Short mmCIF file of C-alpha atoms in Angstrom, two decimals:
data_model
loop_
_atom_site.label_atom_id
_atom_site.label_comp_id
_atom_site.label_asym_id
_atom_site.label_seq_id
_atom_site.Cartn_x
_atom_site.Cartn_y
_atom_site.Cartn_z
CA UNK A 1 89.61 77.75 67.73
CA UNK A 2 89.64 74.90 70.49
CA UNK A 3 91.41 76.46 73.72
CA UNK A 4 92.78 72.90 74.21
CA UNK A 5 95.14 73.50 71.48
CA UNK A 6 98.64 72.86 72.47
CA UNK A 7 100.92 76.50 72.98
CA UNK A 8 103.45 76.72 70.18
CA UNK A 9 106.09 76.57 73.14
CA UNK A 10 105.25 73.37 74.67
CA UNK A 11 105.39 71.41 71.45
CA UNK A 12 107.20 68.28 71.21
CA UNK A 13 106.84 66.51 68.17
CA UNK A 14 108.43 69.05 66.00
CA UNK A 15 110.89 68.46 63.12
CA UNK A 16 113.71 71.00 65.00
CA UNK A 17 113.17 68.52 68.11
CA UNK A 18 113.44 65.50 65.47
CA UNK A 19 116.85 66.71 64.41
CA UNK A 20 118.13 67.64 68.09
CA UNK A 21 117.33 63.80 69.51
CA UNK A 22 118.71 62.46 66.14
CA UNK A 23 121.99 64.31 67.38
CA UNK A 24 121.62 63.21 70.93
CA UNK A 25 121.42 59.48 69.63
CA UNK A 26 124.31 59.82 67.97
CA UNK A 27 126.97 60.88 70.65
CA UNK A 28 127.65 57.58 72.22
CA UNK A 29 128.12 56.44 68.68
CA UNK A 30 129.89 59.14 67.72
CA UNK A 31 132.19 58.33 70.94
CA UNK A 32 132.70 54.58 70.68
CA UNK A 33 133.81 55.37 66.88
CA UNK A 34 136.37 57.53 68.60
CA UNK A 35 137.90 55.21 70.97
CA UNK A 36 137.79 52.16 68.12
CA UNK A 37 139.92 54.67 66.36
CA UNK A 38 137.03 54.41 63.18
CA UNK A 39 138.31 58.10 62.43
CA UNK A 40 136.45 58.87 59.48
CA UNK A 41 133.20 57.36 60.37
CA UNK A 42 133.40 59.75 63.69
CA UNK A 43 134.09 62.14 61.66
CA UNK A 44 131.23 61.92 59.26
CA UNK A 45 128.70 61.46 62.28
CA UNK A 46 130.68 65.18 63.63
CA UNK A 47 129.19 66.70 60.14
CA UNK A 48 126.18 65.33 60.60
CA UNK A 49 125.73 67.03 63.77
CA UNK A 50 127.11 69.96 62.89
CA UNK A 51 125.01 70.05 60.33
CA UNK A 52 121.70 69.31 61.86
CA UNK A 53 122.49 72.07 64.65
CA UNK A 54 122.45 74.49 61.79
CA UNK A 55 119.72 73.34 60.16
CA UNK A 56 117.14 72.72 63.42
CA UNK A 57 117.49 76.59 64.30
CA UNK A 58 117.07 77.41 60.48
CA UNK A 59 113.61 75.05 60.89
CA UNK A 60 112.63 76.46 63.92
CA UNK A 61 112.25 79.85 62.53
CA UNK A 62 110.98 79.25 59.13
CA UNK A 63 108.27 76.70 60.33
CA UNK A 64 107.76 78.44 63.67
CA UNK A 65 108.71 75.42 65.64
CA UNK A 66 109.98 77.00 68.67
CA UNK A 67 109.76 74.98 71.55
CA UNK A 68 111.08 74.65 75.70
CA UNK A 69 112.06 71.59 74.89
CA UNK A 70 114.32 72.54 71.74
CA UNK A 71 115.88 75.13 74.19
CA UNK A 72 116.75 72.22 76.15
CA UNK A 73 117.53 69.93 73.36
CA UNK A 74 120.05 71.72 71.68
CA UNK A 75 122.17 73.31 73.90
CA UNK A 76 122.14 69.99 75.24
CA UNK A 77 122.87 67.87 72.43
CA UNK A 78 126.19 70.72 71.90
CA UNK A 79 127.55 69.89 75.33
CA UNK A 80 127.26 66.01 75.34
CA UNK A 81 129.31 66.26 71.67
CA UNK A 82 131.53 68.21 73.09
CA UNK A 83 132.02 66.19 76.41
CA UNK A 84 131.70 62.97 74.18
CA UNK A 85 134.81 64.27 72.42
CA UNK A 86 137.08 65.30 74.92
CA UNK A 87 136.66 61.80 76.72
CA UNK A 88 137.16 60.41 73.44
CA UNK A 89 140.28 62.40 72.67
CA UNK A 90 141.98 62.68 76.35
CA UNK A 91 141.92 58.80 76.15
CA UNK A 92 144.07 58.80 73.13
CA UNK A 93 146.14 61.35 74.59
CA UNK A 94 145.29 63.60 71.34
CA UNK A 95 144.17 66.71 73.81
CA UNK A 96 145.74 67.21 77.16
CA UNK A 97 144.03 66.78 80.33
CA UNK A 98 144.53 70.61 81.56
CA UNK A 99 142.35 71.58 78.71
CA UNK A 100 139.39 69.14 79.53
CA UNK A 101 140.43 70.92 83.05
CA UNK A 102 139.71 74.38 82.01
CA UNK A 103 136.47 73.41 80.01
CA UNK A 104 134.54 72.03 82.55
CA UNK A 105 135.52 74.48 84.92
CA UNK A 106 133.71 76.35 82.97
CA UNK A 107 130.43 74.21 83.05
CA UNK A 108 131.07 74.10 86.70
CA UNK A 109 131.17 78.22 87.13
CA UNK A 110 127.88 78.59 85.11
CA UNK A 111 126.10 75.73 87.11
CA UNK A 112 124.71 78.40 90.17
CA UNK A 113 123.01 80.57 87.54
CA UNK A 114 119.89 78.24 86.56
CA UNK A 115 118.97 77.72 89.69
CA UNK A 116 119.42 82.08 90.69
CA UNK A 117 116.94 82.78 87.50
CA UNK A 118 114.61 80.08 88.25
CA UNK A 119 114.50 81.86 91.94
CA UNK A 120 113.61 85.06 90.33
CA UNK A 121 110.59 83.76 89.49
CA UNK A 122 111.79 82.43 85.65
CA UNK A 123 110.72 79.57 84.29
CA UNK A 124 113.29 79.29 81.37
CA UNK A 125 116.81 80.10 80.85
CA UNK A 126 118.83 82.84 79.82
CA UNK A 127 119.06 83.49 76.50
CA UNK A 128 122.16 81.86 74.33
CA UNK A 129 124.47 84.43 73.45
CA UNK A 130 126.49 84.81 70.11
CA UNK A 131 129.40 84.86 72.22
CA UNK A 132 128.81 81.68 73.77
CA UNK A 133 127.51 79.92 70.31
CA UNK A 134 130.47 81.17 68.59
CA UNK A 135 132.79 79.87 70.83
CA UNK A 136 130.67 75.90 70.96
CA UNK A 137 131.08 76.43 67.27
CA UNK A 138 135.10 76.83 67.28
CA UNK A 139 135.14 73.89 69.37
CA UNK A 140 133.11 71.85 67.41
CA UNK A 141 135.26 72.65 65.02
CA UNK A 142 138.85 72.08 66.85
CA UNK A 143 138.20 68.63 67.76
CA UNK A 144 137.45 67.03 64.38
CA UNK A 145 140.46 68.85 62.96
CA UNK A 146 142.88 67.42 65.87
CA UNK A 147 141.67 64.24 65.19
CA UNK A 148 142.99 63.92 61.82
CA UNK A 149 145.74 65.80 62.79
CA UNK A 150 146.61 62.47 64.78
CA UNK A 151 147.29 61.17 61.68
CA UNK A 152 150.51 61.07 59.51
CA UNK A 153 151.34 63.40 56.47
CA UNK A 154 151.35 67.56 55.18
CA UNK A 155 147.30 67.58 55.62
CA UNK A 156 147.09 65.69 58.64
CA UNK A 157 149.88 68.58 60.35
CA UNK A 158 148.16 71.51 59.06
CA UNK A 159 144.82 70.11 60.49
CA UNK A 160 146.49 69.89 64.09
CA UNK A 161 147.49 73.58 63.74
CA UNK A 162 144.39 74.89 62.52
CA UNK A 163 142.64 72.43 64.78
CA UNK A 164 144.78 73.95 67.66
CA UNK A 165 144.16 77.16 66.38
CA UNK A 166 140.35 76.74 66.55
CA UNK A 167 140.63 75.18 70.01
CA UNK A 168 142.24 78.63 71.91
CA UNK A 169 139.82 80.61 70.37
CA UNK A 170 136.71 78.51 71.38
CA UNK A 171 137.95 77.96 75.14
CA UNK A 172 138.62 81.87 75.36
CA UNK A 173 135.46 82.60 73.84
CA UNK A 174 134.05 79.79 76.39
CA UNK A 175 134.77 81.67 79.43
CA UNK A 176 133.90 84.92 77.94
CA UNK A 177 130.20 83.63 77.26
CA UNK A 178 130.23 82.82 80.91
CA UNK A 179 130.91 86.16 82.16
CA UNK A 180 128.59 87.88 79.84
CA UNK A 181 126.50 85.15 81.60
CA UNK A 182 126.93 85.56 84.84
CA UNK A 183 126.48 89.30 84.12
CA UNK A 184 123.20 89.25 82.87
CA UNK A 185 122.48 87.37 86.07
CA UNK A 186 123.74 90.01 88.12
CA UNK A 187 121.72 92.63 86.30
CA UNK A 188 118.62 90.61 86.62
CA UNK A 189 119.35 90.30 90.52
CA UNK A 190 119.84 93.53 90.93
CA UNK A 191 116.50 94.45 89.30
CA UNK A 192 114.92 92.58 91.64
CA UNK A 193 115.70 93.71 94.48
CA UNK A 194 115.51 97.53 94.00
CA UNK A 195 112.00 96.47 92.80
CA UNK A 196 108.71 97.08 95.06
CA UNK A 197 107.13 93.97 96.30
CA UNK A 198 104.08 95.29 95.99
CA UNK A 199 102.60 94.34 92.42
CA UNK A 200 102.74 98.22 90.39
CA UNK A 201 104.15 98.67 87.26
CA UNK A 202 107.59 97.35 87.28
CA UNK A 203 108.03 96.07 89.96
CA UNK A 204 110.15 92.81 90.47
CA UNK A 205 106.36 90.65 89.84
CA UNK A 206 105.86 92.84 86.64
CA UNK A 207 108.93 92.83 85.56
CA UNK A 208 107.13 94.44 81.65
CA UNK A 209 105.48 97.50 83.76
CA UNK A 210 101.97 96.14 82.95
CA UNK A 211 100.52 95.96 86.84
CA UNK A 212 100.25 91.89 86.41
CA UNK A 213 101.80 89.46 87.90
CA UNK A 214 104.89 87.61 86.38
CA UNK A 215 104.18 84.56 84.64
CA UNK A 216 106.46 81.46 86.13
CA UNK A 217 106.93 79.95 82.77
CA UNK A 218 108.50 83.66 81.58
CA UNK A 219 111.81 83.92 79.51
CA UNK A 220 114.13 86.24 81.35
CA UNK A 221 114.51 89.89 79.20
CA UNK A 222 117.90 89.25 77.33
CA UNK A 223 119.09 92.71 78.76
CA UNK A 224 121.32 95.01 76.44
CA UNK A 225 123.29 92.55 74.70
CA UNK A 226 123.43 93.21 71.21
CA UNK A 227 123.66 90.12 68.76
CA UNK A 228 121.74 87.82 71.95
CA UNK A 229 119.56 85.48 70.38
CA UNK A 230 117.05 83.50 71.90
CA UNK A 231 117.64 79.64 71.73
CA UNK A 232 114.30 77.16 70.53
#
């Protein structure tokens, strides 16, 4: 076997990372059909992507496509929906400003912690946690359903409920993903610096107890969090 064969990790062209740019490509779309008020083509672009997130992390697994880049990619692709949709919606006064408020003060509060692991000496990110894909899912979820419930009729009010509904539970679980965050990063900081600096068997540059050094490009441990699941 050629040692010039590309790592499984640092793939690019990979049918998972097909699926994530297709969704990336589609959020300016997806936002312009939003502020033309083209409701149910929005809407259709929403399942796509909802779609494709579920079925690029199915991929990735059963083809063993995992890549940095799809870590990147998708976690990505979720926030820029997201974003794209609370511009979209603010602007036609469907969602209230204090809620766009209170979601990306919540980006904001988990902004320190990349750049904390990174100075750890890890190259990646920490892992996504069910917790915090739960709660992207809910709001994926609420903001379709609030935009037809801008709409007239029996349907379009029990949408706006259930859309509503959908939209409490996502922003709670939001905030809850970032202190299980922001808790992992404390234990991680922690380990480091009861750690020897000397490199023995787990200390903070062998984090695994082998006597090596810590690879730079190394995923930080996900800790004791049950359910935590690594993202491609």
């Amino acid at each position: 076997m050629s040692t010039l064969q590309e790592a499984p990790q640092d793939r690019i062209f990979t049918v998972p990372n097909i699926l994530s740019l297709a969704r990336l490509v589609g959020v300016p779309l997806f936002l312009w059909l939003v502020l033309v008020e083209a409701d149910w083509w929005a809407l259709g672009l929403l399942v796509f992507a909802g779609l494709s997130d579920w079925l690029d992390g199915k991929l990735a697994r059963a083809l063993n496509q995992t890549s940095r880049l799809g870590m990147v990619l998708d976690p990505a692709a979720d926030r820029l929906y997201i974003l794209a949709t609370l511009i979209g919606l603010t602007i036609r006064d469907i969602i209230p400003v204090w809620l766009v408020a209170v979601l990306v003060a919540r980006e904001v509060a988990i902004l320190p912690i990349a750049p904390i692991v990174r100075r750890l000496g890890y190259g990646g990110t920490l892992p996504v946690h069910f917790i915090g894909k739960a709660a992207t899912m809910c709001l994926l979820y609420a903001f379709p359903l609030l935009l037809l419930g801008d709409h007239d009729g029996g349907a379009a009010t029990a949408a706006k409920i259930i859309g509503w509904a959908f939209a409490i539970w996502g922003t709670g679980l939001y905030w809850w993903a970032a202190v299980l965050y922001w808790a992992q990063t404390r234990q991680l900081v922690l380990a480091g610096r009861g750690s020897s600096p000397a490199l023995g068997p787990g200390s903070a540059h062998d984090p695994g107890g082998t006597g090596g050094p810590r690879d730079p490009g190394a995923e930080p441990p996900a800790g004791d969090q049950k359910g935590a699941e690594t993202p491609r």
